[in-house]
Amino acid sequence: MIEVNDLSKRYGDKLAVDALSFAVRPGVVTGFLGPNGAGKSTTMRMIMGLDRPSSGTVRVNGRPYEQHEAPLETIGALLEAKAIHPGRSAYHHLLALAASNGIGRRRVLEVIDMVGLTEVSRKRAGGFSLGMGQRLGIASALLGDPRIVMLDEPVNGLDPEGVLWIRNLLKDLADQGRTVFVSSHLMSEMALIAEDLIVIGRGRLLSAGPLADFVAQSSSRSVRVQSPQAGTLRELLVGDGVSVTGSRPGVLDVQGLEAAEIGERAAAAGLVLHELFVQEASLEEAFMELTRDAVEYHATTAEFATTGGTNR
Ligand SMILES: Nc1ncnc2c1ncn2[C@@H]1O[C@H](COP(=O)(O)OP(=O)(O)OP(=O)(O)O)[C@@H](O)[C@H]1O
């Protein structure tokens, strides 16, 4: 369990984290989302005791990080591609980390195997690809067999096979009852991995709870209706807070009404329906909607369209 309570971090004039409170529970994967500069890495560093909060508290399994006698067994983290001595092998890097934390050689070989680096573990880490470096970082995080695993952008640099591997690894860790807290910019990946979600923007909490609820609340959710009497049906449905659009003849996309209500109104008017289904918003749509006002660095798409975007 990670408990963040009224946490703030100021860098000079910049309030990077602003009165943030949330809890990350064990047994599920919790995603940590926010636009660039939202304060995710700063929050993660404070959880690990690497940055001192300006105010507020963080507790990992009931105590601040620095009060744990065996911190690697409490929480393992991948915060950024670790600066590893390029001349050192993955094996020796992990062995040194293990030795300074009272962890045996057997566990080093175990984590090397877990992350799929066995064949290259004796090679210089300086020659590692981005994906191999990520795997080594994850091996370091898992070395102490920690109850809490926290990973900042773990799929960064991984190929599709690596992405699938990390997805299964995180689910397994959560199924074992561990607390798994993971940030990623890849929404489609997050939608597959996370059960709970913490969303922040400009250092403030925007949403916390089940990912399914987060997506269901999005106004991008709509109901698709297909009917040979689409015109009549449209007139029946439009009204206050209800918008009806149609992508092709005979098909209506309805926002603001539940599927059951649409079906009942159609039945009462004797209209035939060929199709009626709920189109859930994607996590990406829900995220964009929630963070629209909290994005620090907006791309100037309009400018691009009028200048560099026309390639004629
Ligand atoms: N050491 C620092 N000194 C000054 N400002 C900092 C420092 N670290 C972070 N910041 C600022 O704090 C804000 C939050 O940064 P942080 O890296 O935590 O965001 P993030 O959500 O992890 O972003 P990203 O998704 O881009 O990695 C940013 O505006 C950043 O510029």
PDB file of N, CA and C in Angstrom, residues 9-59:
ATOM      1  N   LYS A   9       5.302  19.658  -3.663  1.00  0.00           N
ATOM      2  CA  LYS A   9       6.726  19.877  -3.924  1.00  0.00           C
ATOM      3  C   LYS A   9       6.899  21.139  -4.744  1.00  0.00           C
ATOM      4  N   ARG A  10       7.696  22.040  -4.207  1.00  0.00           N
ATOM      5  CA  ARG A  10       7.941  23.295  -4.909  1.00  0.00           C
ATOM      6  C   ARG A  10       9.395  23.347  -5.355  1.00  0.00           C
ATOM      7  N   TYR A  11       9.614  23.693  -6.630  1.00  0.00           N
ATOM      8  CA  TYR A  11      10.966  23.976  -7.116  1.00  0.00           C
ATOM      9  C   TYR A  11      10.990  25.465  -7.447  1.00  0.00           C
ATOM     10  N   GLY A  12      11.545  26.279  -6.593  1.00  0.00           N
ATOM     11  CA  GLY A  12      11.535  27.726  -6.838  1.00  0.00           C
ATOM     12  C   GLY A  12      10.099  28.214  -6.961  1.00  0.00           C
ATOM     13  N   ASP A  13       9.782  28.815  -8.120  1.00  0.00           N
ATOM     14  CA  ASP A  13       8.423  29.333  -8.344  1.00  0.00           C
ATOM     15  C   ASP A  13       7.450  28.237  -8.737  1.00  0.00           C
ATOM     16  N   LYS A  14       7.996  27.097  -9.100  1.00  0.00           N
ATOM     17  CA  LYS A  14       7.168  26.048  -9.716  1.00  0.00           C
ATOM     18  C   LYS A  14       6.610  25.087  -8.664  1.00  0.00           C
ATOM     19  N   LEU A  15       5.283  25.005  -8.603  1.00  0.00           N
ATOM     20  CA  LEU A  15       4.651  24.023  -7.721  1.00  0.00           C
ATOM     21  C   LEU A  15       4.450  22.749  -8.542  1.00  0.00           C
ATOM     22  N   ALA A  16       5.417  21.836  -8.454  1.00  0.00           N
ATOM     23  CA  ALA A  16       5.400  20.636  -9.306  1.00  0.00           C
ATOM     24  C   ALA A  16       4.344  19.650  -8.841  1.00  0.00           C
ATOM     25  N   VAL A  17       4.144  19.564  -7.528  1.00  0.00           N
ATOM     26  CA  VAL A  17       3.118  18.687  -6.948  1.00  0.00           C
ATOM     27  C   VAL A  17       2.336  19.520  -5.951  1.00  0.00           C
ATOM     28  N   ASP A  18       1.010  19.471  -6.072  1.00  0.00           N
ATOM     29  CA  ASP A  18       0.168  20.434  -5.374  1.00  0.00           C
ATOM     30  C   ASP A  18      -0.907  19.728  -4.533  1.00  0.00           C
ATOM     31  N   ALA A  19      -0.637  19.566  -3.252  1.00  0.00           N
ATOM     32  CA  ALA A  19      -1.615  19.012  -2.289  1.00  0.00           C
ATOM     33  C   ALA A  19      -2.248  17.705  -2.788  1.00  0.00           C
ATOM     34  N   LEU A  20      -1.396  16.784  -3.142  1.00  0.00           N
ATOM     35  CA  LEU A  20      -1.834  15.514  -3.730  1.00  0.00           C
ATOM     36  C   LEU A  20      -2.125  14.486  -2.640  1.00  0.00           C
ATOM     37  N   SER A  21      -3.309  13.862  -2.719  1.00  0.00           N
ATOM     38  CA  SER A  21      -3.630  12.769  -1.796  1.00  0.00           C
ATOM     39  C   SER A  21      -4.229  11.617  -2.593  1.00  0.00           C
ATOM     40  N   PHE A  22      -3.685  10.420  -2.407  1.00  0.00           N
ATOM     41  CA  PHE A  22      -4.277   9.222  -3.007  1.00  0.00           C
ATOM     42  C   PHE A  22      -3.676   8.003  -2.335  1.00  0.00           C
ATOM     43  N   ALA A  23      -4.309   6.852  -2.555  1.00  0.00           N
ATOM     44  CA  ALA A  23      -3.770   5.600  -2.032  1.00  0.00           C
ATOM     45  C   ALA A  23      -3.697   4.593  -3.170  1.00  0.00           C
ATOM     46  N   VAL A  24      -2.650   3.778  -3.150  1.00  0.00           N
ATOM     47  CA  VAL A  24      -2.493   2.716  -4.145  1.00  0.00           C
ATOM     48  C   VAL A  24      -2.600   1.397  -3.396  1.00  0.00           C
ATOM     49  N   ARG A  25      -3.620   0.615  -3.743  1.00  0.00           N
ATOM     50  CA  ARG A  25      -3.898  -0.591  -2.956  1.00  0.00           C
ATOM     51  C   ARG A  25      -3.189  -1.822  -3.531  1.00  0.00           C
ATOM     52  N   PRO A  26      -2.948  -2.816  -2.680  1.00  0.00           N
ATOM     53  CA  PRO A  26      -2.307  -4.039  -3.160  1.00  0.00           C
ATOM     54  C   PRO A  26      -3.275  -4.909  -3.949  1.00  0.00           C
ATOM     55  N   GLY A  27      -2.722  -5.813  -4.761  1.00  0.00           N
ATOM     56  CA  GLY A  27      -3.537  -6.818  -5.444  1.00  0.00           C
ATOM     57  C   GLY A  27      -4.027  -6.420  -6.816  1.00  0.00           C
ATOM     58  N   VAL A  28      -3.804  -5.181  -7.202  1.00  0.00           N
ATOM     59  CA  VAL A  28      -4.186  -4.745  -8.558  1.00  0.00           C
ATOM     60  C   VAL A  28      -3.061  -3.887  -9.131  1.00  0.00           C
ATOM     61  N   VAL A  29      -3.063  -3.731 -10.447  1.00  0.00           N
ATOM     62  CA  VAL A  29      -2.127  -2.801 -11.075  1.00  0.00           C
ATOM     63  C   VAL A  29      -2.808  -1.427 -11.099  1.00  0.00           C
ATOM     64  N   THR A  30      -2.112  -0.420 -10.587  1.00  0.00           N
ATOM     65  CA  THR A  30      -2.649   0.943 -10.613  1.00  0.00           C
ATOM     66  C   THR A  30      -1.831   1.779 -11.583  1.00  0.00           C
ATOM     67  N   GLY A  31      -2.508   2.381 -12.530  1.00  0.00           N
ATOM     68  CA  GLY A  31      -1.842   3.234 -13.519  1.00  0.00           C
ATOM     69  C   GLY A  31      -1.726   4.655 -12.998  1.00  0.00           C
ATOM     70  N   PHE A  32      -0.641   5.327 -13.384  1.00  0.00           N
ATOM     71  CA  PHE A  32      -0.414   6.710 -12.967  1.00  0.00           C
ATOM     72  C   PHE A  32      -0.286   7.533 -14.243  1.00  0.00           C
ATOM     73  N   LEU A  33      -1.276   8.383 -14.494  1.00  0.00           N
ATOM     74  CA  LEU A  33      -1.321   9.123 -15.756  1.00  0.00           C
ATOM     75  C   LEU A  33      -1.307  10.622 -15.519  1.00  0.00           C
ATOM     76  N   GLY A  34      -0.785  11.316 -16.491  1.00  0.00           N
ATOM     77  CA  GLY A  34      -0.816  12.778 -16.452  1.00  0.00           C
ATOM     78  C   GLY A  34      -0.057  13.289 -17.657  1.00  0.00           C
ATOM     79  N   PRO A  35      -0.421  14.471 -18.148  1.00  0.00           N
ATOM     80  CA  PRO A  35       0.314  15.040 -19.286  1.00  0.00           C
ATOM     81  C   PRO A  35       1.785  15.279 -18.904  1.00  0.00           C
ATOM     82  N   ASN A  36       2.609  15.568 -19.889  1.00  0.00           N
ATOM     83  CA  ASN A  36       4.020  15.893 -19.611  1.00  0.00           C
ATOM     84  C   ASN A  36       4.104  16.999 -18.569  1.00  0.00           C
ATOM     85  N   GLY A  37       5.003  16.820 -17.622  1.00  0.00           N
ATOM     86  CA  GLY A  37       5.210  17.852 -16.614  1.00  0.00           C
ATOM     87  C   GLY A  37       4.155  17.888 -15.527  1.00  0.00           C
ATOM     88  N   ALA A  38       3.280  16.891 -15.480  1.00  0.00           N
ATOM     89  CA  ALA A  38       2.178  16.895 -14.504  1.00  0.00           C
ATOM     90  C   ALA A  38       2.677  16.668 -13.075  1.00  0.00           C
ATOM     91  N   GLY A  39       3.847  16.051 -12.939  1.00  0.00           N
ATOM     92  CA  GLY A  39       4.384  15.817 -11.599  1.00  0.00           C
ATOM     93  C   GLY A  39       4.485  14.349 -11.226  1.00  0.00           C
ATOM     94  N   LYS A  40       4.348  13.464 -12.197  1.00  0.00           N
ATOM     95  CA  LYS A  40       4.378  12.013 -11.906  1.00  0.00           C
ATOM     96  C   LYS A  40       5.745  11.572 -11.369  1.00  0.00           C
ATOM     97  N   SER A  41       6.802  11.932 -12.091  1.00  0.00           N
ATOM     98  CA  SER A  41       8.135  11.488 -11.664  1.00  0.00           C
ATOM     99  C   SER A  41       8.499  12.102 -10.312  1.00  0.00           C
ATOM    100  N   THR A  42       8.144  13.360 -10.122  1.00  0.00           N
ATOM    101  CA  THR A  42       8.429  14.018  -8.841  1.00  0.00           C
ATOM    102  C   THR A  42       7.714  13.284  -7.709  1.00  0.00           C
ATOM    103  N   THR A  43       6.461  12.915  -7.936  1.00  0.00           N
ATOM    104  CA  THR A  43       5.694  12.182  -6.916  1.00  0.00           C
ATOM    105  C   THR A  43       6.361  10.840  -6.627  1.00  0.00           C
ATOM    106  N   MET A  44       6.764  10.140  -7.696  1.00  0.00           N
ATOM    107  CA  MET A  44       7.396   8.827  -7.505  1.00  0.00           C
ATOM    108  C   MET A  44       8.716   8.968  -6.749  1.00  0.00           C
ATOM    109  N   ARG A  45       9.456  10.014  -7.064  1.00  0.00           N
ATOM    110  CA  ARG A  45      10.729  10.213  -6.344  1.00  0.00           C
ATOM    111  C   ARG A  45      10.471  10.474  -4.857  1.00  0.00           C
ATOM    112  N   MET A  46       9.413  11.204  -4.554  1.00  0.00           N
ATOM    113  CA  MET A  46       9.106  11.481  -3.137  1.00  0.00           C
ATOM    114  C   MET A  46       8.656  10.199  -2.425  1.00  0.00           C
ATOM    115  N   ILE A  47       7.950   9.326  -3.140  1.00  0.00           N
ATOM    116  CA  ILE A  47       7.528   8.048  -2.548  1.00  0.00           C
ATOM    117  C   ILE A  47       8.766   7.236  -2.150  1.00  0.00           C
ATOM    118  N   MET A  48       9.804   7.311  -2.995  1.00  0.00           N
ATOM    119  CA  MET A  48      11.047   6.564  -2.740  1.00  0.00           C
ATOM    120  C   MET A  48      12.004   7.297  -1.806  1.00  0.00           C
ATOM    121  N   GLY A  49      11.598   8.448  -1.293  1.00  0.00           N
ATOM    122  CA  GLY A  49      12.476   9.200  -0.409  1.00  0.00           C
ATOM    123  C   GLY A  49      13.652   9.835  -1.129  1.00  0.00           C
ATOM    124  N   LEU A  50      13.583   9.952  -2.465  1.00  0.00           N
ATOM    125  CA  LEU A  50      14.698  10.537  -3.225  1.00  0.00           C
ATOM    126  C   LEU A  50      14.577  12.058  -3.326  1.00  0.00           C
ATOM    127  N   ASP A  51      13.383  12.550  -3.072  1.00  0.00           N
ATOM    128  CA  ASP A  51      13.119  13.987  -3.071  1.00  0.00           C
ATOM    129  C   ASP A  51      12.362  14.288  -1.789  1.00  0.00           C
ATOM    130  N   ARG A  52      12.685  15.406  -1.172  1.00  0.00           N
ATOM    131  CA  ARG A  52      12.016  15.735   0.093  1.00  0.00           C
ATOM    132  C   ARG A  52      10.765  16.562  -0.204  1.00  0.00           C
ATOM    133  N   PRO A  53       9.605  16.162   0.320  1.00  0.00           N
ATOM    134  CA  PRO A  53       8.395  16.955   0.068  1.00  0.00           C
ATOM    135  C   PRO A  53       8.517  18.358   0.675  1.00  0.00           C
ATOM    136  N   SER A  54       7.911  19.353   0.022  1.00  0.00           N
ATOM    137  CA  SER A  54       7.830  20.682   0.634  1.00  0.00           C
ATOM    138  C   SER A  54       6.843  20.622   1.782  1.00  0.00           C
ATOM    139  N   SER A  55       5.795  19.823   1.614  1.00  0.00           N
ATOM    140  CA  SER A  55       4.855  19.544   2.714  1.00  0.00           C
ATOM    141  C   SER A  55       4.102  18.263   2.394  1.00  0.00           C
ATOM    142  N   GLY A  56       3.446  17.727   3.411  1.00  0.00           N
ATOM    143  CA  GLY A  56       2.690  16.487   3.225  1.00  0.00           C
ATOM    144  C   GLY A  56       3.533  15.258   3.529  1.00  0.00           C
ATOM    145  N   THR A  57       2.887  14.097   3.452  1.00  0.00           N
ATOM    146  CA  THR A  57       3.580  12.858   3.826  1.00  0.00           C
ATOM    147  C   THR A  57       3.328  11.746   2.813  1.00  0.00           C
ATOM    148  N   VAL A  58       4.259  10.799   2.805  1.00  0.00           N
ATOM    149  CA  VAL A  58       4.113   9.576   2.009  1.00  0.00           C
ATOM    150  C   VAL A  58       4.398   8.404   2.926  1.00  0.00           C
ATOM    151  N   ARG A  59       3.557   7.376   2.845  1.00  0.00           N
ATOM    152  CA  ARG A  59       3.825   6.159   3.609  1.00  0.00           C
ATOM    153  C   ARG A  59       3.801   4.963   2.668  1.00  0.00           C
TER     154      ARG A  59
END
